[in-house]
Amino acid sequence: MEPACFLSPFDDHVLGSDLYKSSQPTVVSPKSDRMEPPKTAEPTRIIVDPGTGRAYSKGRLLGKGGFARCYEATDLSSNKTYAVKVIPHTRVAKPHQREKINNEIELHRDLHHKHIVKFSHHFEDSENIYIFLEHCSRKSLAHIWKSRHTLLEPEVRYYLKQIISALKYLHLKGILHRDLKLGNFFVNENMELKVGDFGLAARQEPTDHKKKTICGTPNYLAPEVLLRQGHGPESDVWSLGCVMYTLLCGTPPFETSDLKETYRCIKHVTYTLPPSLSIPARNLLMGILKLNPEERFTLEEILDHEFFTKGYTPDKLPPSSCVMVPELNPPNPAKSLFVKVTKTLFGKRKSKIKKAPSEERDDISKLVTGLMKTSICRQLSHKTVEGNELTPLSGQSPSSSPVQTVAEESSQKSISRSVRGTMASSCEVFDDCITASAIIESAVGLLKNCLSHMPPAEKNPASLACHEHFVWVSKWVDYSNKYGFGYQLSNHSIGVLFNDGTHMSLSANWKKVHYNLTNSKHFSFLASAVPEQLQGQMSVLQYFASYMEQHLMKGGDLPSIEEAGQLPLLLLQWVKTNQALMMLFSNGTLQVNFYNDHTKVIFSKPDHTCLITYINRDRNSYTYKLSSIAELGCSPELQRRLKYILKLLQQRADV
């Protein structure tokens, strides 16, 4: 009889913003290989701890497993975000099932390590058990692998070192993870790896008392586990080798179309090493994937192997590496000197807004590029290095960039002359000076007046019967670590603010292109007549357009509108804090997207009457006159957001 494989309760950790199209992962039935959807009911939106009375708002689904579903959850009193594993009592009704959950809680809550998902607390009510865990916002290695298929050796070293650090800690405490796989390695905002999901973890037993249960994920099971010889630290090492192979080669080493054949390959250690692997990588894998557990490399021997000792390991990976090949270069003395000189000359000015760790930039080319930016770009603030929503452009080498090089940026005037000369016969040219500071100043005044005079209220005033026609950002993507910030407007036009300060937009029908060299130099021409100098940026713009159309969801239910005969909106500023994204446009529209619950607030001025549109977490939109809010007040939920936006605008006004 073929042994069964048991999945951990938290099999997948599916994270993502409201921009991502929802995915529906499946789970493997413990008694068969067929795919079955979990049958758990949706928990209520508000979760209350019966013991403390503390309330939590349940957010989007993060992942599904055999026993549980995991959701984003926010503590309503502190606004702290967690990943909460929700386990219905009906799924653990049998004593051994409940014992399994209790064992997971007991093991995990005592673990305190930099590279292990932090256990916060747990409680239960009449329907469910709730386990609150550290929220890792950059998904898991499974998601990175799905986007990338293979990783570079320096990246693999980066992740493996962190996994090994966690494993050494676990094994020292006598704990075996027993389900090491890509989906159980989570990545936080700072690109730090965290080992999670201790649903199958167990304390190490003496050899003659080893648990003979076959558990884990089929492709990562060690031979001794399949042969019912018990699970030891060496079995975790075997799984680690399978993880390394998968990241480097693109598929697990023993994966076949038939589970029985996979088990046969594991028992006989039958796998192939692709010729593309380096010799150190091949030798390390052969030292890990050995049939006899006692002959396998230990964790210390793995770290001492030349794969690690003679290979470059980056101190940190850029967030863009979640979906695209990063540009990784070993330390270069000449470059290091250049970085020091540049920081000495230009690195003294600091923003008054405190940056989140993810917003710290160490790309020297960006520092130099920043010196050459136009007046639009000088007003920009804190672009986080977070280009984690795009894959590399087809046929583009990692070193190539469609934006201008540092040398090209040294003369905006010559570029302007070149563009003007090339497009003289095929484009329209407009001069339209835009002042972002004036828009911010106006918004600050309106908001201060509204918040200082409005009476207390428990609900919002009546929403306008029909939505006023204004354009808003329905989709966006931050790829500023390489190219720039892209967005799609509700009228289906696409825009990109490039890192060099130039702006390009594409009409909804993809037939007309608008290009802004500075905030007062605007060119308009047919897409079929894009000058050679702009072909690189045009390629990026088109790629952004295709990506957002295929992969991102519209952020609300506001109607789409077409505005023929008008100049396109120009993105003047975009600011990312640790709580929200703010975008300011040339027509005075101000949009703020809040990460935590995906709500949005949009300021617009049709006919010079300031309107506020609020899109709630369910993507339903409501539009109010600002004067009505000032007169009648608004709900505490909206008031908190307005106060935050005012504070953010005041900080921008002081920059």
XYZ file of C-alpha atoms in Angstrom:
655
model
C 0.000 0.000 0.000
C 1.404 3.378 -0.956
C 2.122 5.519 2.139
C 0.042 8.632 2.589
C 1.501 12.103 2.642
C 0.058 14.619 5.086
C 0.111 18.294 4.304
C 0.674 20.860 6.978
C -2.387 22.956 7.906
C -0.806 26.052 6.353
C 0.264 24.674 2.988
C 0.526 27.917 1.065
C 1.021 31.515 2.137
C -0.522 33.496 -0.696
C 0.148 37.176 -0.175
C -0.421 40.099 -2.439
C -2.026 43.501 -2.755
C -5.586 44.087 -3.883
C -4.079 44.666 -7.305
C -3.424 40.990 -7.855
C -6.003 38.757 -9.419
C -7.083 36.227 -6.840
C -5.598 32.754 -6.976
C -7.306 29.614 -5.761
C -4.682 27.160 -4.526
C -5.676 23.547 -4.053
C -4.677 21.027 -1.434
C -3.804 17.359 -1.706
C -6.107 14.984 0.077
C -4.240 12.965 2.757
C -5.735 9.762 1.367
C -5.247 10.311 -2.335
C -3.346 12.289 -4.914
C -6.397 14.013 -6.353
C -6.885 17.736 -5.870
C -9.707 18.868 -3.641
C -10.758 22.372 -2.603
C -10.938 22.957 1.148
C -14.465 23.089 2.471
C -14.046 25.486 5.356
C -16.562 28.273 5.815
C -15.531 31.912 5.671
C -14.833 33.386 9.128
C -16.673 36.521 10.181
C -15.123 39.864 9.288
C -14.558 40.939 12.913
C -12.729 38.516 15.186
C -13.020 39.124 18.932
C -10.832 37.543 21.588
C -13.312 36.287 24.209
C -10.681 36.586 26.908
C -9.473 40.134 26.374
C -12.228 41.652 24.259
C -9.635 42.789 21.728
C -11.101 42.998 18.219
C -9.434 42.269 14.904
C -10.570 43.066 11.392
C -10.223 40.112 9.053
C -8.701 41.099 5.731
C -7.966 39.254 2.533
C -7.228 35.575 2.245
C -3.505 34.827 2.343
C -3.444 31.080 1.930
C -5.179 27.740 2.363
C -4.090 24.458 3.862
C -5.446 21.092 4.844
C -6.949 22.281 8.111
C -6.838 26.046 8.045
C -7.144 29.227 6.104
C -4.850 32.164 6.715
C -6.010 35.761 6.525
C -4.557 39.177 6.973
C -5.869 40.574 10.259
C -5.586 44.033 11.795
C -5.774 44.811 15.499
C -8.400 47.555 15.623
C -6.855 49.147 18.720
C -3.227 49.275 17.572
C -3.623 48.988 13.782
C -0.965 46.254 13.789
C -1.215 43.698 10.997
C -0.895 39.949 11.499
C -1.288 36.773 9.506
C -3.968 34.839 11.376
C -4.421 31.123 10.867
C -8.085 30.249 11.296
C -8.832 26.609 12.142
C -12.523 25.644 12.419
C -13.316 23.356 15.340
C -15.089 21.093 12.878
C -11.766 20.394 11.156
C -10.051 19.279 14.368
C -12.906 17.485 16.070
C -10.969 14.270 16.614
C -8.588 14.125 19.598
C -5.475 13.433 17.514
C -6.309 16.397 15.257
C -6.687 18.751 18.193
C -3.483 17.379 19.679
C -1.727 18.240 16.427
C -2.817 21.891 16.658
C -1.866 22.096 20.336
C 1.545 20.662 19.486
C 2.055 23.278 16.774
C 1.169 26.092 19.183
C 3.365 24.702 21.955
C 6.381 24.359 19.680
C 6.045 27.598 17.754
C 5.331 30.028 20.604
C 8.677 29.240 22.244
C 10.700 29.952 19.098
C 12.484 33.294 18.922
C 14.827 33.683 15.982
C 15.426 36.292 13.308
C 14.685 33.834 10.524
C 11.621 32.133 11.993
C 8.113 33.521 11.595
C 7.234 35.120 14.915
C 4.407 33.585 16.923
C 2.345 36.343 18.524
C -0.628 34.848 20.368
C -3.642 32.592 20.002
C -7.186 32.189 21.257
C -10.389 30.431 20.281
C -14.111 31.075 20.256
C -17.094 28.816 19.721
C -16.306 28.353 16.022
C -12.562 28.601 15.413
C -9.039 28.506 16.769
C -7.005 31.603 15.856
C -3.205 31.641 15.685
C -1.699 35.110 15.139
C 1.649 35.167 13.352
C 4.105 37.644 11.927
C 2.844 39.050 8.624
C 5.361 38.649 5.782
C 4.390 41.025 3.006
C 6.553 39.690 0.164
C 4.934 36.282 -0.113
C 7.077 33.148 -0.047
C 9.894 31.516 -1.961
C 7.212 29.500 -3.751
C 5.848 32.690 -5.252
C 9.304 33.959 -6.153
C 10.130 30.617 -7.774
C 6.835 30.668 -9.676
C 7.675 34.099 -11.104
C 11.354 33.452 -11.733
C 11.540 29.675 -12.329
C 15.249 29.714 -11.469
C 17.398 31.930 -9.280
C 21.016 33.007 -9.545
C 23.555 31.241 -7.356
C 24.193 34.375 -5.236
C 20.450 34.585 -4.546
C 20.300 30.911 -3.592
C 23.224 31.387 -1.217
C 21.455 34.420 0.280
C 18.302 32.451 1.051
C 19.992 29.184 2.062
C 22.182 30.919 4.635
C 19.061 32.250 6.345
C 17.293 28.894 6.206
C 20.351 27.157 7.643
C 20.552 29.740 10.421
C 16.957 28.930 11.393
C 17.511 25.167 11.078
C 20.591 25.242 13.304
C 18.497 27.016 15.924
C 15.651 24.496 15.626
C 17.914 21.449 15.724
C 19.795 22.856 18.709
C 16.456 23.034 20.495
C 15.722 19.464 19.469
C 12.983 20.388 16.985
C 12.588 18.931 13.511
C 10.602 20.969 11.003
C 9.658 17.974 8.805
C 8.045 20.052 6.049
C 10.744 22.225 4.531
C 9.628 23.460 1.118
C 9.455 26.698 -0.852
C 5.948 27.522 0.352
C 7.071 27.497 3.992
C 9.846 30.054 3.547
C 8.291 33.507 3.841
C 9.863 36.833 2.906
C 9.206 40.058 4.783
C 9.260 43.684 3.673
C 13.050 43.858 4.039
C 13.633 40.727 1.945
C 14.515 38.694 5.032
C 13.563 35.031 4.941
C 11.454 33.510 7.714
C 10.875 29.790 8.186
C 7.235 29.136 9.034
C 4.430 26.576 9.289
C 5.207 24.267 12.206
C 2.123 22.114 11.690
C 4.246 18.999 11.124
C 7.129 19.936 13.414
C 8.100 17.505 16.171
C 10.634 17.124 18.913
C 13.577 14.913 18.064
C 13.408 11.434 19.585
C 16.164 8.885 20.274
C 16.881 6.570 17.349
C 14.840 3.681 18.733
C 11.889 5.996 19.469
C 11.805 7.917 16.206
C 8.374 8.665 14.799
C 7.830 6.503 11.712
C 5.042 8.680 10.306
C 5.422 9.576 6.645
C 4.693 13.285 6.530
C 5.772 16.267 4.489
C 5.539 17.171 0.827
C 6.153 14.343 -1.700
C 8.893 16.032 -3.754
C 10.912 16.882 -0.630
C 10.612 13.655 1.376
C 13.860 11.974 2.407
C 14.424 8.273 1.558
C 14.504 7.227 5.213
C 11.121 8.849 5.767
C 9.600 6.931 2.850
C 11.227 3.737 4.138
C 9.652 4.377 7.564
C 13.017 4.594 9.310
C 12.049 7.776 11.079
C 12.730 11.470 10.666
C 15.911 13.102 11.967
C 17.894 16.321 11.415
C 19.394 14.684 8.320
C 15.911 14.491 6.803
C 15.572 18.270 7.104
C 18.968 18.555 5.411
C 17.732 16.372 2.548
C 14.712 18.665 2.093
C 17.071 21.628 2.113
C 19.001 20.020 -0.741
C 15.752 19.592 -2.687
C 14.993 23.266 -2.099
C 18.438 24.262 -3.369
C 18.043 22.085 -6.467
C 14.584 23.490 -7.203
C 15.743 27.096 -6.973
C 18.786 26.508 -9.185
C 17.282 24.117 -11.732
C 13.631 25.142 -11.914
C 12.042 21.838 -10.847
C 12.349 19.566 -7.795
C 15.020 16.882 -8.300
C 12.682 13.887 -8.083
C 9.524 15.307 -9.602
C 7.696 13.064 -12.084
C 4.145 12.893 -13.404
C 3.456 9.861 -11.222
C 3.716 9.908 -7.424
C 4.818 6.280 -7.211
C 7.593 6.974 -9.697
C 8.644 10.018 -7.643
C 8.886 7.823 -4.550
C 10.916 5.257 -6.493
C 13.357 7.957 -7.658
C 13.746 9.224 -4.090
C 14.378 5.748 -2.673
C 17.050 5.127 -5.305
C 18.333 8.726 -5.331
C 17.769 8.961 -9.073
C 18.031 12.519 -10.334
C 19.866 14.537 -12.985
C 22.229 17.458 -12.514
C 21.875 19.917 -15.421
C 25.137 20.948 -17.118
C 24.300 24.597 -16.422
C 25.097 24.122 -12.724
C 28.486 25.271 -11.503
C 30.891 22.631 -10.230
C 30.624 23.809 -6.580
C 26.813 23.687 -6.775
C 26.898 20.178 -8.274
C 29.304 18.940 -5.618
C 27.260 20.419 -2.789
C 24.012 18.879 -4.043
C 25.692 15.480 -4.376
C 26.948 15.829 -0.804
C 23.437 16.594 0.491
C 21.319 14.191 -1.565
C 22.871 10.967 -0.298
C 20.844 7.855 0.458
C 22.501 7.170 3.812
C 21.578 9.969 6.275
C 24.876 9.564 8.097
C 26.818 10.337 4.904
C 25.005 13.590 4.194
C 26.645 16.924 4.807
C 25.735 18.535 8.096
C 24.533 22.121 8.212
C 28.008 23.263 9.260
C 29.631 21.312 6.419
C 27.214 22.906 3.962
C 28.209 26.407 5.086
C 31.896 25.449 4.916
C 31.533 24.156 1.357
C 33.190 26.091 -1.450
C 29.762 26.859 -2.902
C 29.431 29.307 -0.001
C 33.038 30.123 0.906
C 34.182 30.949 -2.649
C 30.941 32.344 -4.026
C 29.567 35.863 -3.670
C 26.588 36.253 -1.317
C 24.808 39.626 -1.352
C 24.077 41.285 1.973
C 20.591 42.109 0.736
C 18.468 41.433 -2.325
C 16.371 44.101 -4.025
C 12.602 43.545 -3.819
C 12.507 43.462 -7.610
C 14.282 40.094 -7.429
C 10.941 38.591 -6.397
C 9.931 38.673 -10.049
C 13.000 39.508 -12.123
C 16.699 38.762 -12.381
C 18.533 41.269 -10.174
C 21.744 43.031 -11.087
C 24.162 41.583 -8.543
C 27.791 42.582 -8.576
C 30.494 41.493 -6.115
C 32.148 44.347 -4.213
C 34.380 46.412 -6.484
C 37.043 48.646 -4.892
C 36.737 51.293 -7.600
C 32.967 51.363 -7.330
C 33.140 51.495 -3.531
C 35.322 54.591 -3.765
C 32.859 56.147 -6.210
C 29.994 55.446 -3.801
C 31.873 57.051 -0.909
C 32.710 60.151 -2.928
C 29.143 60.493 -4.152
C 27.715 60.110 -0.654
C 30.180 62.684 0.631
C 29.197 65.185 -2.037
C 25.483 64.589 -2.296
C 24.301 62.411 0.561
C 23.846 65.005 3.306
C 20.341 66.171 2.543
C 17.734 64.061 4.323
C 13.998 64.103 3.984
C 11.856 65.182 6.875
C 9.656 62.131 6.380
C 11.120 59.104 8.087
C 11.718 56.345 5.564
C 10.634 52.786 6.097
C 13.484 50.254 5.924
C 12.276 49.112 2.516
C 12.689 52.636 1.210
C 16.409 52.895 1.821
C 18.226 52.992 -1.526
C 21.810 52.069 -2.193
C 21.835 52.266 -5.973
C 24.615 54.696 -6.848
C 23.214 55.362 -10.295
C 20.024 56.668 -8.691
C 21.989 59.099 -6.554
C 23.717 60.529 -9.559
C 20.546 60.463 -11.631
C 18.784 62.416 -8.904
C 21.134 65.347 -9.394
C 20.072 65.710 -12.998
C 16.332 65.456 -12.486
C 13.971 68.068 -13.825
C 11.745 70.255 -11.682
C 9.098 67.535 -11.595
C 11.536 64.955 -10.394
C 13.062 67.260 -7.780
C 9.686 67.382 -6.102
C 9.454 63.607 -5.852
C 9.727 61.907 -2.514
C 10.843 58.507 -1.233
C 10.361 56.049 -4.061
C 10.647 52.667 -2.422
C 12.839 50.128 -4.135
C 9.913 47.822 -4.514
C 9.662 46.893 -8.193
C 8.225 43.518 -7.340
C 5.332 43.387 -9.741
C 7.044 43.059 -13.107
C 9.191 40.576 -14.983
C 12.119 41.562 -17.220
C 11.384 42.949 -20.632
C 11.622 40.385 -23.385
C 15.023 40.425 -25.021
C 16.406 43.018 -22.623
C 19.699 42.321 -20.925
C 19.893 43.026 -17.180
C 22.324 45.852 -17.704
C 20.352 47.680 -20.376
C 17.890 50.371 -19.455
C 15.442 52.282 -21.614
C 15.805 55.380 -19.472
C 18.605 57.823 -20.042
C 22.096 57.078 -18.818
C 23.924 59.416 -16.454
C 25.907 60.811 -19.345
C 22.773 61.496 -21.381
C 21.105 63.231 -18.460
C 23.879 65.770 -18.253
C 22.205 67.801 -20.964
C 18.428 67.983 -20.932
C 18.639 70.868 -23.415
C 20.395 68.822 -26.055
C 17.845 66.040 -25.662
C 15.039 68.564 -25.947
C 16.532 69.920 -29.168
C 16.967 66.391 -30.498
C 13.414 65.361 -29.684
C 12.018 68.591 -31.097
C 14.010 68.176 -34.299
C 13.005 64.560 -34.793
C 9.323 65.153 -34.125
C 8.979 68.505 -35.867
C 6.832 67.113 -38.644
C 4.830 64.520 -36.711
C 3.852 65.966 -33.361
C 2.194 68.785 -31.516
C 4.212 70.734 -28.920
C 2.670 72.369 -25.850
C 4.131 74.514 -23.108
C 2.189 74.195 -19.860
C 3.879 75.076 -16.572
C 2.610 73.036 -13.601
C 3.178 73.862 -9.952
C 2.780 70.914 -7.605
C 3.457 73.025 -4.523
C 0.425 75.183 -5.294
C -1.800 72.086 -5.491
C -0.452 70.797 -2.169
C -0.890 74.198 -0.537
C -4.491 74.379 -1.730
C -5.282 70.855 -0.509
C -3.742 71.563 2.898
C -5.880 74.670 3.291
C -9.092 72.899 2.315
C -8.460 69.912 4.574
C -7.419 72.006 7.586
C -10.554 74.101 7.279
C -12.753 71.021 6.913
C -11.279 69.062 9.837
C -11.219 72.042 12.195
C -14.877 72.993 11.658
C -16.737 69.743 11.065
C -18.905 68.425 13.933
C -18.552 64.918 15.414
C -20.455 62.270 13.481
C -20.810 58.493 13.380
C -21.516 58.191 9.677
C -20.727 59.913 6.419
C -23.116 62.354 4.751
C -25.267 61.146 1.901
C -23.230 60.129 -1.121
C -23.854 61.942 -4.371
C -26.544 60.208 -6.406
C -24.179 59.658 -9.325
C -20.420 59.737 -9.598
C -18.950 62.930 -10.936
C -16.725 62.436 -13.948
C -13.121 62.521 -12.876
C -10.094 60.389 -13.659
C -8.457 58.268 -10.965
C -5.739 55.607 -10.703
C -7.284 52.148 -10.996
C -3.995 50.192 -11.180
C -0.366 50.975 -10.380
C 3.013 49.326 -10.309
C 6.217 50.458 -8.618
C 9.277 49.499 -10.651
C 11.401 52.458 -9.581
C 14.394 50.300 -8.735
C 15.001 50.072 -12.497
C 12.650 52.153 -14.643
C 9.974 54.162 -12.850
C 6.415 54.277 -11.546
C 3.574 53.149 -13.808
C -0.178 53.536 -13.489
C -3.411 53.003 -15.357
C -6.152 55.628 -15.149
C -9.866 54.968 -15.093
C -10.109 56.186 -18.692
C -7.752 53.309 -19.611
C -4.802 55.523 -20.482
C -1.390 54.453 -19.186
C 1.348 56.647 -17.732
C 4.901 56.188 -16.508
C 6.979 58.644 -14.516
C 10.531 57.524 -15.256
C 13.422 57.721 -12.835
C 15.022 60.499 -14.894
C 11.999 62.752 -14.349
C 10.497 62.402 -17.813
C 6.886 61.329 -18.186
C 5.252 59.345 -20.974
C 1.609 58.365 -21.394
C -0.349 56.311 -23.860
C -3.937 56.981 -24.869
C -6.605 54.382 -24.169
C -6.605 53.236 -27.784
C -2.785 53.046 -27.789
C -2.637 55.351 -30.822
C -1.301 58.558 -29.307
C 1.713 59.165 -27.100
C 2.346 62.153 -24.857
C 5.845 62.872 -23.632
C 6.916 65.408 -21.016
C 10.602 66.209 -20.937
C 10.116 68.639 -18.039
C 7.087 70.103 -16.334
C 6.777 72.704 -19.092
C 7.844 70.787 -22.211
C 5.068 68.589 -23.549
C 5.175 66.714 -26.872
C 2.335 64.815 -28.487
C 2.668 62.450 -31.433
C 1.282 59.291 -32.990
C 2.406 55.984 -31.504
C 3.518 54.945 -34.962
C 5.868 57.929 -35.116
C 7.779 57.576 -31.842
C 11.280 58.998 -32.386
C 14.230 56.695 -32.074
C 15.449 58.451 -28.925
C 12.243 57.455 -27.121
C 11.869 53.868 -28.322
C 13.327 52.460 -25.092
C 10.883 54.355 -22.902
C 8.065 53.476 -25.282
C 8.895 49.783 -24.827
C 8.699 50.134 -21.059
C 5.410 52.017 -21.307
C 3.883 49.313 -23.491
C 5.139 46.603 -21.182
C 3.652 48.347 -18.147
C 0.360 48.594 -20.041
C 0.313 44.897 -20.934
C 1.313 43.815 -17.438
C -1.344 45.839 -15.646
C -4.010 44.690 -18.060
C -3.136 41.023 -17.614
C -2.191 40.775 -13.952
C -3.726 43.559 -11.890
C -7.273 44.091 -10.710
C -9.141 47.362 -10.852
C -9.053 48.981 -7.423
C -12.681 50.075 -7.153
C -16.135 50.296 -8.704
C -15.933 53.849 -10.043
C -17.029 54.078 -13.684
C -14.541 54.428 -16.485
C -14.788 57.612 -18.538
C -13.426 58.846 -21.818
C -12.244 62.433 -22.122
C -11.655 63.212 -25.778
C -9.762 66.283 -26.837
C -8.068 66.935 -23.499
C -4.403 66.800 -22.592
C -3.486 63.719 -20.547
C -2.931 63.925 -16.823
C 0.662 64.306 -15.709
C 1.803 62.544 -12.546
C 3.674 65.212 -10.590
C 4.564 63.370 -7.423
C 4.187 59.981 -5.836
C 5.072 59.320 -2.226
C 5.168 55.998 -0.406
C 5.129 55.841 3.366
C 4.852 52.745 5.526
C 1.065 53.134 5.465
C 0.010 54.572 2.147
C 0.782 55.614 -1.416
C -0.005 59.200 -2.448
C -0.241 60.302 -6.090
C -0.634 63.930 -7.188
C -1.696 64.865 -10.723
C -1.493 67.998 -12.809
C -5.256 68.653 -12.716
C -5.220 68.802 -8.924
C -6.470 65.247 -8.368
C -4.917 63.731 -5.263
C -5.265 60.009 -4.588
C -4.138 58.127 -1.489
C -4.183 54.305 -1.385
C -3.906 52.723 2.074
C -2.021 49.408 2.094
C -3.486 47.836 5.192
C -7.117 47.523 4.104
C -6.818 48.685 0.476
C -9.110 51.641 0.999
C -8.608 54.738 -1.143
C -9.354 58.449 -0.798
C -9.501 60.616 -3.931
C -9.690 64.416 -3.981
C -10.992 65.906 -7.215
C -12.233 69.320 -8.322
C -14.826 69.065 -11.085
C -16.198 72.559 -11.755
C -14.014 73.848 -8.880
C -16.137 72.062 -6.264
C -13.854 69.885 -4.189
C -15.092 66.304 -3.946
C -13.885 63.430 -1.810
C -14.388 59.891 -3.058
C -13.892 57.063 -0.584
C -13.379 53.501 -1.866
C -13.819 51.037 0.980
C -12.178 47.644 1.452
C -14.937 45.992 -0.586
C -14.073 48.286 -3.534
C -17.379 50.155 -3.237
C -17.054 53.899 -3.813
C -18.897 56.874 -2.321
C -18.453 60.495 -3.367
C -19.104 63.484 -1.070
C -18.741 67.219 -1.355
C -16.009 68.424 0.962
C -18.323 71.215 2.046
C -20.900 68.603 3.151
C -18.312 66.830 5.295
C -17.288 70.159 6.837
C -20.916 70.907 7.639
C -22.191 67.469 8.723
C -19.043 65.590 9.732
C -18.007 62.094 8.664
C -17.406 58.630 10.092
C -14.384 58.082 12.366
C -13.035 55.698 9.705
C -12.917 58.420 7.038
C -11.850 61.105 9.509
C -8.734 59.130 10.487
C -7.756 58.886 6.853
C -8.314 62.571 6.199
C -6.160 63.494 9.193
C -3.387 61.206 7.957
C -3.548 62.732 4.482
C -3.392 66.250 5.928
C -0.315 65.330 7.961
C 1.320 63.806 4.887
C 0.573 66.890 2.773
C 1.909 69.216 5.463
C 5.143 67.244 5.532
C 5.371 67.510 1.762
C 4.759 71.246 1.930
C 7.746 71.575 4.283
C 10.134 69.616 2.032
